[in-house]
XYZ file of N, CA and C in Angstrom:
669
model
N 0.803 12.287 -19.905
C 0.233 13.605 -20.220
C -1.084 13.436 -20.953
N -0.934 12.228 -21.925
C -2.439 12.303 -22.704
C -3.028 11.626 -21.920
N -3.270 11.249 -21.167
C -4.166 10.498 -19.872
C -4.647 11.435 -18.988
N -4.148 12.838 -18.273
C -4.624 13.827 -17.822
C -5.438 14.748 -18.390
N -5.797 14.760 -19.800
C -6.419 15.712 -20.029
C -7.440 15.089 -19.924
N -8.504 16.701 -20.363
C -9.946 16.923 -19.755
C -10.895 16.077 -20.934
N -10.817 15.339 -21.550
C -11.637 14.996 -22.465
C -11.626 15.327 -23.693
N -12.557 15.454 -24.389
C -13.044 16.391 -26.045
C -13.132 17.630 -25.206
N -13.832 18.555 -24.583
C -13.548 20.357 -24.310
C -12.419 20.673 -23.464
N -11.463 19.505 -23.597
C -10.075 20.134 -22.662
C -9.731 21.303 -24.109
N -9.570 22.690 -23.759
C -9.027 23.520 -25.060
C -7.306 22.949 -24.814
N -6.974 22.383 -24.496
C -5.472 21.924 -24.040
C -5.251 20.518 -24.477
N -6.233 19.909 -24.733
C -6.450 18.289 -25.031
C -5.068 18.236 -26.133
N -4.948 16.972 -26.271
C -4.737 16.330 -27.488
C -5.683 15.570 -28.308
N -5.054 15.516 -29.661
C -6.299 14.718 -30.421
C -5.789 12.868 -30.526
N -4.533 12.950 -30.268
C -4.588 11.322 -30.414
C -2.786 11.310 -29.889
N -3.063 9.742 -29.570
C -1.431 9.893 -28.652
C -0.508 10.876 -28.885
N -0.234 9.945 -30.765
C 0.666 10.400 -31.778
C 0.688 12.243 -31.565
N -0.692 12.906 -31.483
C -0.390 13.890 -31.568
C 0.264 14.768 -30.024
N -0.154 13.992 -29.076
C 0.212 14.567 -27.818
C 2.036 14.161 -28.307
N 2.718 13.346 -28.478
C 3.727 13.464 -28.386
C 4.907 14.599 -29.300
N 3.628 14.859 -30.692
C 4.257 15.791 -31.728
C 4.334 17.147 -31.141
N 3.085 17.413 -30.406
C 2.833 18.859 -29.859
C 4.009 18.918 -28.224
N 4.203 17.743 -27.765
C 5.483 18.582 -26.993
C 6.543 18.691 -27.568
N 6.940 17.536 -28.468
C 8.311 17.786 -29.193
C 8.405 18.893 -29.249
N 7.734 19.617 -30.142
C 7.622 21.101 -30.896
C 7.351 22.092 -29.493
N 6.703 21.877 -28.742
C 6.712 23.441 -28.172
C 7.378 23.010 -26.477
N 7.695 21.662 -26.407
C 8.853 21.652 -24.987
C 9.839 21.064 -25.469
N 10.477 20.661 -26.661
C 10.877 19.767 -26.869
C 11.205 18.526 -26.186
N 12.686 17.821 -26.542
C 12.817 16.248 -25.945
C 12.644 16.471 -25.039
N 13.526 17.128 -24.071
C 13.070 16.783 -22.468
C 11.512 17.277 -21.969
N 10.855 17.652 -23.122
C 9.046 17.652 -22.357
C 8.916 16.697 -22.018
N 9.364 15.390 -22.616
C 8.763 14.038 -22.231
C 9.410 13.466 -20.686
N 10.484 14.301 -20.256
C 11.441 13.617 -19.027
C 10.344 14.721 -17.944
N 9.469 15.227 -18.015
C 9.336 16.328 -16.995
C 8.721 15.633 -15.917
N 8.748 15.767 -14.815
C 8.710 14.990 -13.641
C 8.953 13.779 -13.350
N 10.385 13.454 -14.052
C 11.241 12.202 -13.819
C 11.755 11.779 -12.500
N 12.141 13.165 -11.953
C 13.146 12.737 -10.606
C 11.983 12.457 -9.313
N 10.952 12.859 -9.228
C 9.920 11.743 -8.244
C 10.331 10.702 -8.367
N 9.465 10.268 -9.538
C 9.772 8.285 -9.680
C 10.849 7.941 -9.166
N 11.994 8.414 -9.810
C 13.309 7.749 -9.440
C 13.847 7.865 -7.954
N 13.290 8.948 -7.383
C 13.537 9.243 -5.717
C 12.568 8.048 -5.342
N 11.144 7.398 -5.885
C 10.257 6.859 -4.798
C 10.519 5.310 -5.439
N 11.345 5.241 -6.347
C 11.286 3.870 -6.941
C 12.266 2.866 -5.421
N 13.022 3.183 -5.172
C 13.667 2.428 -4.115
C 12.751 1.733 -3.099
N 12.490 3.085 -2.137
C 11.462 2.598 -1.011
C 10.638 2.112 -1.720
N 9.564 2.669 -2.683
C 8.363 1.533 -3.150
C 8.679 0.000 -3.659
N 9.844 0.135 -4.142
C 9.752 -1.376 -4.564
C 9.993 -2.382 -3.072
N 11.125 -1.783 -1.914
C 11.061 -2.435 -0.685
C 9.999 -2.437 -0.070
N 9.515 -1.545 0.106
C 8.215 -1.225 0.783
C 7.011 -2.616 -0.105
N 6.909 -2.328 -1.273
C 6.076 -3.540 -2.146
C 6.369 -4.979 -2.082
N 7.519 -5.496 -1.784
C 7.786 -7.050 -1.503
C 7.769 -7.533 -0.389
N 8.467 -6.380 0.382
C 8.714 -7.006 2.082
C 7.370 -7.058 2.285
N 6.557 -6.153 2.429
C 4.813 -6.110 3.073
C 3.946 -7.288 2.718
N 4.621 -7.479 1.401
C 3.802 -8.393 0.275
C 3.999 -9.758 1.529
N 5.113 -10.241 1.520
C 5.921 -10.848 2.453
C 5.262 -11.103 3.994
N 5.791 -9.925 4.621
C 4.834 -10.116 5.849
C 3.380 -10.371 6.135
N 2.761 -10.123 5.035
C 1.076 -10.001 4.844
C 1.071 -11.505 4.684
N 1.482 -12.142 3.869
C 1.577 -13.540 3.485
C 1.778 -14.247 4.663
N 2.911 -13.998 5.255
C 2.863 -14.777 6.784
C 1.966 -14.508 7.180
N 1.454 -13.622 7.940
C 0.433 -13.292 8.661
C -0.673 -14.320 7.973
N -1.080 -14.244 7.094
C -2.231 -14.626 6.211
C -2.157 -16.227 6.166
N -0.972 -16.689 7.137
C -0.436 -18.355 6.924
C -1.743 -18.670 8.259
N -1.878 -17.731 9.359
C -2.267 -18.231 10.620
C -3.805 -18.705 10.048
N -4.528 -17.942 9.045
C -5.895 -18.152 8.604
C -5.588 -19.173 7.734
N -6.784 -20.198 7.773
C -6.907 -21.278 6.637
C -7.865 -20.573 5.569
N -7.000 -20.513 4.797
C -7.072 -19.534 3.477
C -6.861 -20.623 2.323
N -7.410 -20.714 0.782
C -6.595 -20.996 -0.457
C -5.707 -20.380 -0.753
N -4.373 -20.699 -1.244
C -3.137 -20.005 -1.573
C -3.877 -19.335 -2.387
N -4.713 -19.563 -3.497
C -4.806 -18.580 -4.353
C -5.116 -17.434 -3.818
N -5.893 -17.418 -2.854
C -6.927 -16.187 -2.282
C -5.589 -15.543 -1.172
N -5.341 -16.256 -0.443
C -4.127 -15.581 0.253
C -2.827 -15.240 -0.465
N -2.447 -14.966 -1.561
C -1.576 -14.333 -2.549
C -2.279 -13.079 -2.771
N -3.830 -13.045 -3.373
C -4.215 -12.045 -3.862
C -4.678 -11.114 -2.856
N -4.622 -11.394 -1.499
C -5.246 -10.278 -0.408
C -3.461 -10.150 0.323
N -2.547 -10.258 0.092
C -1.542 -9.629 0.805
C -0.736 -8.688 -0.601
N -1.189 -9.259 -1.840
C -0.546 -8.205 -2.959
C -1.846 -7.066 -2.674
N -3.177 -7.116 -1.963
C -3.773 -6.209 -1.819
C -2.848 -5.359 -0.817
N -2.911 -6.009 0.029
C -2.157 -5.294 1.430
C -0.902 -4.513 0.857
N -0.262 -5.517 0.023
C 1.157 -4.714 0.080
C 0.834 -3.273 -0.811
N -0.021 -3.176 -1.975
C -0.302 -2.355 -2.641
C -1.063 -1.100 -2.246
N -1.669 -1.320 -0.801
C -1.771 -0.240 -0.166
C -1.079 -0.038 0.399
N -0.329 -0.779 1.330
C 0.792 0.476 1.985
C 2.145 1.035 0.731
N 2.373 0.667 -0.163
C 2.941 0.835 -1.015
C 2.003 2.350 -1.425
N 1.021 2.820 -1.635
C 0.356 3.576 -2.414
C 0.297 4.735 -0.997
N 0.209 4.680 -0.119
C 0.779 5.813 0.949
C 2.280 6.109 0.889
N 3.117 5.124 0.246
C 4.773 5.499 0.292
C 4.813 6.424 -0.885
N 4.425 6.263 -2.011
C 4.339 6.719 -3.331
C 3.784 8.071 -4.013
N 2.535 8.230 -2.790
C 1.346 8.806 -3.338
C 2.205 10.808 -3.355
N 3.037 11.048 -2.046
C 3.339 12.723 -2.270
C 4.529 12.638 -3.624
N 4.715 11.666 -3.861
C 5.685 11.834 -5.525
C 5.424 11.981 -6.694
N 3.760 11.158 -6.386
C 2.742 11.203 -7.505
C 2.247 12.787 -7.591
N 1.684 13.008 -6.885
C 1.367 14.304 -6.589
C 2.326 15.735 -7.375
N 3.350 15.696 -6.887
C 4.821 16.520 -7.468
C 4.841 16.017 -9.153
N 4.865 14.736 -8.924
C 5.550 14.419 -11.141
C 4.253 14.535 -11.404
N 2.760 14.427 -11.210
C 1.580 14.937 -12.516
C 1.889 16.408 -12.170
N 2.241 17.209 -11.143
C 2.484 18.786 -11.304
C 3.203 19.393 -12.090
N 4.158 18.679 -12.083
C 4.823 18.737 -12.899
C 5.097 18.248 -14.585
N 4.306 17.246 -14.569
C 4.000 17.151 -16.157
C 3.416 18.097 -16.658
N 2.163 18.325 -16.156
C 1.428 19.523 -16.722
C 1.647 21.227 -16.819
N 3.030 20.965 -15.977
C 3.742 22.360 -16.868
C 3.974 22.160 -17.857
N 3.324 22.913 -18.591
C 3.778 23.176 -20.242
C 4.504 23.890 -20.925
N 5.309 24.739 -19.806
C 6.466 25.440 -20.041
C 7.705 24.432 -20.679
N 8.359 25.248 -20.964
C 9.898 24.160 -21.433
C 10.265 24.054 -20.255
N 11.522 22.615 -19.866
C 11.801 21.886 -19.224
C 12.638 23.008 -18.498
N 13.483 23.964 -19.076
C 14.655 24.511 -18.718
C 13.656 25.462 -17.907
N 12.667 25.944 -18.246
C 11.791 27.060 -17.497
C 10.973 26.134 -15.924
N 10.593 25.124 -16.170
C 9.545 24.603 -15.074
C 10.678 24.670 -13.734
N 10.059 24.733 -12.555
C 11.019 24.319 -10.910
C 11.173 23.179 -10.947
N 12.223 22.840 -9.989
C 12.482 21.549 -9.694
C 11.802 20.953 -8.516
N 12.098 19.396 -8.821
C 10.796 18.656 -7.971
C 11.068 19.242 -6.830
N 12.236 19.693 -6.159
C 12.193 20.086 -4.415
C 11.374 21.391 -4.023
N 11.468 22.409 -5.476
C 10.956 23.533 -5.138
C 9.252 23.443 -5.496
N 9.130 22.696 -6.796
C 7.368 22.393 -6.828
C 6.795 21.957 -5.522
N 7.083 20.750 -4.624
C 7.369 19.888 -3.580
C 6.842 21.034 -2.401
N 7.867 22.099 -2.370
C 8.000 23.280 -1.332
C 6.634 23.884 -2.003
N 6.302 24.214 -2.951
C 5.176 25.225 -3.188
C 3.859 24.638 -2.742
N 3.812 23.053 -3.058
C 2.694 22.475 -2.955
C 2.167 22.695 -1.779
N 3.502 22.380 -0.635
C 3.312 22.277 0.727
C 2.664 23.706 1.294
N 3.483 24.579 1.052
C 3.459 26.202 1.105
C 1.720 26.679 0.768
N 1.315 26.468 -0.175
C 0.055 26.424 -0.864
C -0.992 26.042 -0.294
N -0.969 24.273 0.161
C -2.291 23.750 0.144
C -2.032 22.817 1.637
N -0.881 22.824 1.586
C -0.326 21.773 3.225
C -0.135 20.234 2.331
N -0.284 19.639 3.597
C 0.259 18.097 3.474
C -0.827 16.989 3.304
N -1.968 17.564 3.390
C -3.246 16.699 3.473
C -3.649 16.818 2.169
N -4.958 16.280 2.127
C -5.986 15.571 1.097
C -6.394 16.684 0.051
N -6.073 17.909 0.437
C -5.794 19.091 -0.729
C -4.435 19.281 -1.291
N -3.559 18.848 -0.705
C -2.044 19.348 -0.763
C -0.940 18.144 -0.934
N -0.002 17.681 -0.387
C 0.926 16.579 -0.609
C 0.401 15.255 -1.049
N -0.858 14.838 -0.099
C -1.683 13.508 -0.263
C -2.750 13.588 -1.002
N -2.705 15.019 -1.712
C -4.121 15.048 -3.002
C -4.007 13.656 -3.647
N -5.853 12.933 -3.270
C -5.799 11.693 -4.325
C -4.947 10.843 -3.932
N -5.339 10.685 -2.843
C -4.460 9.425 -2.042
C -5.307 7.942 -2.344
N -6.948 8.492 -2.155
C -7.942 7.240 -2.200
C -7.687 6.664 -3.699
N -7.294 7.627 -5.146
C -7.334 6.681 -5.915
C -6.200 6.157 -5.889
N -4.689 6.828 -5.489
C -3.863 5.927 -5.683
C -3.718 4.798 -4.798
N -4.322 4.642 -3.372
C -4.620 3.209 -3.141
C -5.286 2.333 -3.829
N -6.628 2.886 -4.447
C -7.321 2.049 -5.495
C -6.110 1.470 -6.593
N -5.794 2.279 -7.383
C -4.295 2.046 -8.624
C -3.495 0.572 -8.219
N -2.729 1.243 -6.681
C -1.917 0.346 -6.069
C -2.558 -1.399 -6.098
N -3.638 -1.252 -4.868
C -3.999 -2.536 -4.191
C -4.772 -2.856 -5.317
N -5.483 -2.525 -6.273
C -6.038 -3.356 -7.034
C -5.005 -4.373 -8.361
N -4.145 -3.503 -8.487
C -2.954 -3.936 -9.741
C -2.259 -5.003 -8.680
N -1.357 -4.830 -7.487
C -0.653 -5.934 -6.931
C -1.823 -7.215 -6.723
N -3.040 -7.001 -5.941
C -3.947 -7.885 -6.168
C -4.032 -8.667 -7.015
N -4.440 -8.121 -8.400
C -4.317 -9.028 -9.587
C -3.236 -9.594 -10.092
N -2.188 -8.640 -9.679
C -0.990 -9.535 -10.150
C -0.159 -10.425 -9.685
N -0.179 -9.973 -8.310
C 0.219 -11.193 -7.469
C -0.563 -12.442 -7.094
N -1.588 -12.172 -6.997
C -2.592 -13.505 -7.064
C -2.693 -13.878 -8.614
N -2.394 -13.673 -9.646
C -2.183 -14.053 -10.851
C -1.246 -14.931 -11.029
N -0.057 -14.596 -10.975
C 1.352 -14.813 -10.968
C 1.344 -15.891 -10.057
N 1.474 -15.685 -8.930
C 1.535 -16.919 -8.506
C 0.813 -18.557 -8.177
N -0.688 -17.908 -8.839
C -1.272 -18.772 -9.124
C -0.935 -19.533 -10.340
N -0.765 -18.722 -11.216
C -0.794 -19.617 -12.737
C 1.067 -20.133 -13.206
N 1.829 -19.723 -12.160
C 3.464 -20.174 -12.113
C 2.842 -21.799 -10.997
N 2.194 -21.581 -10.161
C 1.987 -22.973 -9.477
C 1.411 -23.769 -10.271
N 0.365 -23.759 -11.120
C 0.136 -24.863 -12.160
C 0.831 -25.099 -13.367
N 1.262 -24.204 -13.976
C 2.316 -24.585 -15.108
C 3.787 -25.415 -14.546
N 4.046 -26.176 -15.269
C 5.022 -26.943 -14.272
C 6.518 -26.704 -14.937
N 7.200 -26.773 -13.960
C 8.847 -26.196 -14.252
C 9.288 -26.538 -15.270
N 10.133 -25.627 -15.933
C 10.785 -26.501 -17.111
C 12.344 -26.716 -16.718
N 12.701 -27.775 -17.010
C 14.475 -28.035 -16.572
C 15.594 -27.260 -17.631
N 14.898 -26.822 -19.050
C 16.084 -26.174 -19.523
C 15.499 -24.655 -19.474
N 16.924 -24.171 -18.603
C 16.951 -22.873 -18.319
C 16.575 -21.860 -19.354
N 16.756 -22.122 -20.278
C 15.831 -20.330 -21.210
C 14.450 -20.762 -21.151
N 13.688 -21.919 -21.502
C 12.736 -22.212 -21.732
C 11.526 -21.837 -19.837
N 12.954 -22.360 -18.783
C 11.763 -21.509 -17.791
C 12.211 -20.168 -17.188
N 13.292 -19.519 -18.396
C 12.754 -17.695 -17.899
C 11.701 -17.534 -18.965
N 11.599 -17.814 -19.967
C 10.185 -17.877 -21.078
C 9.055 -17.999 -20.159
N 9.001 -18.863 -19.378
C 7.537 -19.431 -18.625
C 7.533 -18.663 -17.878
N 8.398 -17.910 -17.134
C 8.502 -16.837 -15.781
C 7.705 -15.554 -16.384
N 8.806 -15.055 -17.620
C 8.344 -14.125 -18.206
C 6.863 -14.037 -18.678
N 6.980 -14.782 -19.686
C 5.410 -14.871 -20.109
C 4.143 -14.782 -18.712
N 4.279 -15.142 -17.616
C 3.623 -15.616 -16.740
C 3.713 -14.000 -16.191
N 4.589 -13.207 -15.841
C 5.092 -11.785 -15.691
C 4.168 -11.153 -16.412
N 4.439 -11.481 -17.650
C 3.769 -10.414 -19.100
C 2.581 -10.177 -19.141
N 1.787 -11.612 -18.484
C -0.013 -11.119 -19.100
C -0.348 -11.229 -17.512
N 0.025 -11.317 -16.490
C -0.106 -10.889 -15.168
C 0.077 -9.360 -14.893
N 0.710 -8.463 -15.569
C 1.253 -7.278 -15.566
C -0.088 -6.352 -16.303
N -0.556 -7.164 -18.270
C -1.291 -6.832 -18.375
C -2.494 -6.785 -18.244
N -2.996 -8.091 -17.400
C -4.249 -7.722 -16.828
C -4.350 -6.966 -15.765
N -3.453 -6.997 -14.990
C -3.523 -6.145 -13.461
C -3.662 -4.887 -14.146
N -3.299 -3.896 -15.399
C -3.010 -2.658 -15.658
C -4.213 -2.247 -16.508
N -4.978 -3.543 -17.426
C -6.095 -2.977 -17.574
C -7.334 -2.718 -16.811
N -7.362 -3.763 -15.645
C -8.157 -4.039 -14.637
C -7.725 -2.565 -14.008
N -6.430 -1.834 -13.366
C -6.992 -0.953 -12.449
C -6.838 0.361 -13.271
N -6.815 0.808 -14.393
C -6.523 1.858 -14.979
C -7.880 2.995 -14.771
N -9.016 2.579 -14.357
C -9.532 3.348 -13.984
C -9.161 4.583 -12.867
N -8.643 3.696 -11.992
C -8.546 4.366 -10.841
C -6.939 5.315 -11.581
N -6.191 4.832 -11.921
C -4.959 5.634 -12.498
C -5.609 6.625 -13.171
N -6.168 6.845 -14.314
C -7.132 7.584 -14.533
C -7.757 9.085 -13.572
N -8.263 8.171 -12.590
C -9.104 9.301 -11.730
C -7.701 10.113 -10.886
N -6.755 9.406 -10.850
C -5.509 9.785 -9.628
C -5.219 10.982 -10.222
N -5.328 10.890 -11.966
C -4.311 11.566 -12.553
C -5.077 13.045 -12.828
N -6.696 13.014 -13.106
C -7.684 14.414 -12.913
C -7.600 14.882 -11.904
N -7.373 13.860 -10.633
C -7.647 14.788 -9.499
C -6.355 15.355 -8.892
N -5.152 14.845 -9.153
C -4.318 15.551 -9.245
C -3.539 16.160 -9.765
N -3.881 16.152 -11.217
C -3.658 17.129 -12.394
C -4.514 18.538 -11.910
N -4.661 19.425 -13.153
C -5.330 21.083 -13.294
C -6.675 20.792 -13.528
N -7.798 21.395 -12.816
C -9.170 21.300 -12.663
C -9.454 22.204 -14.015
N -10.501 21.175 -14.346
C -11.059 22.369 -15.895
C -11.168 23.760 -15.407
N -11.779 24.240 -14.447
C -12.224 25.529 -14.414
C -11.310 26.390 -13.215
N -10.358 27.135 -13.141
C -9.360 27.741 -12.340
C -10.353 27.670 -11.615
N -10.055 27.203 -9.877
C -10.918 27.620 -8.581
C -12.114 26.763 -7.861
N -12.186 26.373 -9.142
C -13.126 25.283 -8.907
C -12.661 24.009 -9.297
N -13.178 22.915 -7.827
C -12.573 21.493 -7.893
C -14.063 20.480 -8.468
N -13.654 20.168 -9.713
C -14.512 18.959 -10.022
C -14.166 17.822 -9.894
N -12.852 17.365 -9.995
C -12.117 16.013 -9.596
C -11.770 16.219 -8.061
N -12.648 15.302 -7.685
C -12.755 15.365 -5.978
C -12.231 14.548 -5.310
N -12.880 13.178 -5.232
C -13.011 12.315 -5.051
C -12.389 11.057 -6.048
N -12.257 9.608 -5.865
C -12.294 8.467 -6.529
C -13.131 8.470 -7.197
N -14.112 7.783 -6.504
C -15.336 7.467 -7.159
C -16.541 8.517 -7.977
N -16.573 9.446 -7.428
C -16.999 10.520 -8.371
C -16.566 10.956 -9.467
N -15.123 10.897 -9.487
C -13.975 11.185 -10.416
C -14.496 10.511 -11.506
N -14.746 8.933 -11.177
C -14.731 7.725 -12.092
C -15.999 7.669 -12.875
N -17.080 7.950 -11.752
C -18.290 8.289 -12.776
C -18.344 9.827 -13.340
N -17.569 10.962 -13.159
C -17.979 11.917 -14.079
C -17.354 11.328 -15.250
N -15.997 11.165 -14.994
C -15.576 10.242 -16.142
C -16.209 9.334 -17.511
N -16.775 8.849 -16.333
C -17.575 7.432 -17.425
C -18.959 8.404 -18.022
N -19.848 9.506 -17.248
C -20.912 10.163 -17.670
C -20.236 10.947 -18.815
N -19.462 11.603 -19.032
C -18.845 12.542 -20.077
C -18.173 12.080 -21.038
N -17.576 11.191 -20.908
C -16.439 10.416 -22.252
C -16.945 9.134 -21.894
N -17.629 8.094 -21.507
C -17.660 7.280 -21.778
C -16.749 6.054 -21.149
């Protein structure tokens, strides 16, 4: 939620995490924070199959070219992270709609009926179900990119350890700052996914359009 707003003149903003989380307590309470839960959990299945198998097949495929492993890890976690980001993207769409009701939880629709309005409203395309599809491919293929060409690069040079806690430590750790560079590296584009398919500053008028426009009004206005 504090990632969607409009900047310093959002009149809706928050002033700092801490406070975005005080101001729903108080006026949605606890479950403000669960509001557009049941997307994720409907798209978490297929995306995670959809994200390994592709990852998978891309990699074969990517065996026939004489490639560096390193470089052929990081262009099939590209691959997989886009088709992953077309499986994902009408759920994304529904849970930021749903975050940004600011009604209480017991008052907002449910994801099937938001889902139905969206469709009803705007259709299934690049205004409507797939609003902000381009950044969430950006989001997707740039984060598996880095992280899968991360990960499995830097697990191939660190060398195994034989006692078992010591190499889920090395797995993990190797997980941990693979996870966080991939998330600071693509947060831009998460960012832009989340204006352009969040509430436009001005009822009627669309300023979050695009990706890349998104990203530089972004960067021109806040920095």
């Amino acid at each position: 939620r504090f990632q969607i707003q409009r900047g310093k003149t959002d009149p809706t903003g928050y002033k700092s995490l801490g406070d975005c989380f005080r101001t729903i307590l108080q006026r949605e309470g606890l479950l403000g924070f669960y509001k557009g839960i049941f997307p994720p959990i409907l798209a978490e299945t297929p995306k995670r199959a959809v994200k390994f198998f592709t990852f998978e097949q891309y990699k074969k495929l990517l065996g026939y070219v004489s490639l560096p492993p390193g470089l052929a890890f990081a262009i099939a976690g590209l691959g997989s992270g886009l088709t992953e980001a077309v499986v994902v993207n009408p759920f994304e769409v529904v849970k930021v709609t749903l975050q940004t009701n600011r009604n209480a939880f017991t008052e907002q629709p449910s994801s099937f009926v938001q889902a139905r309005q969206i469709i009803k409203t705007d259709g299934l395309g690049f205004q409507g179900l797939n609003k902000g599809l381009t950044a969430t491919l950006g989001r997707h293929g740039v984060f598996n990119m880095v992280y899968f060409g991360f990960y499995f690069n830097v697990k191939n040079i660190l060398p195994v350890n034989k006692d078992p806690n010591l190499e889920f430590l090395r797995k993990f750790g190797i997980g941990l700052v693979s996870g966080t560079i991939a998330s600071i590296i693509n947060i831009p584009f998460d960012v832009a996914k989340s204006r352009i398919q969040g509430p436009q500053p001005v009822p009627g008028e669309i300023k979050y359009r695009t990706c890349f426009k998104t990203m530089a009004t972004v960067y021109k206005e806040e920095g």
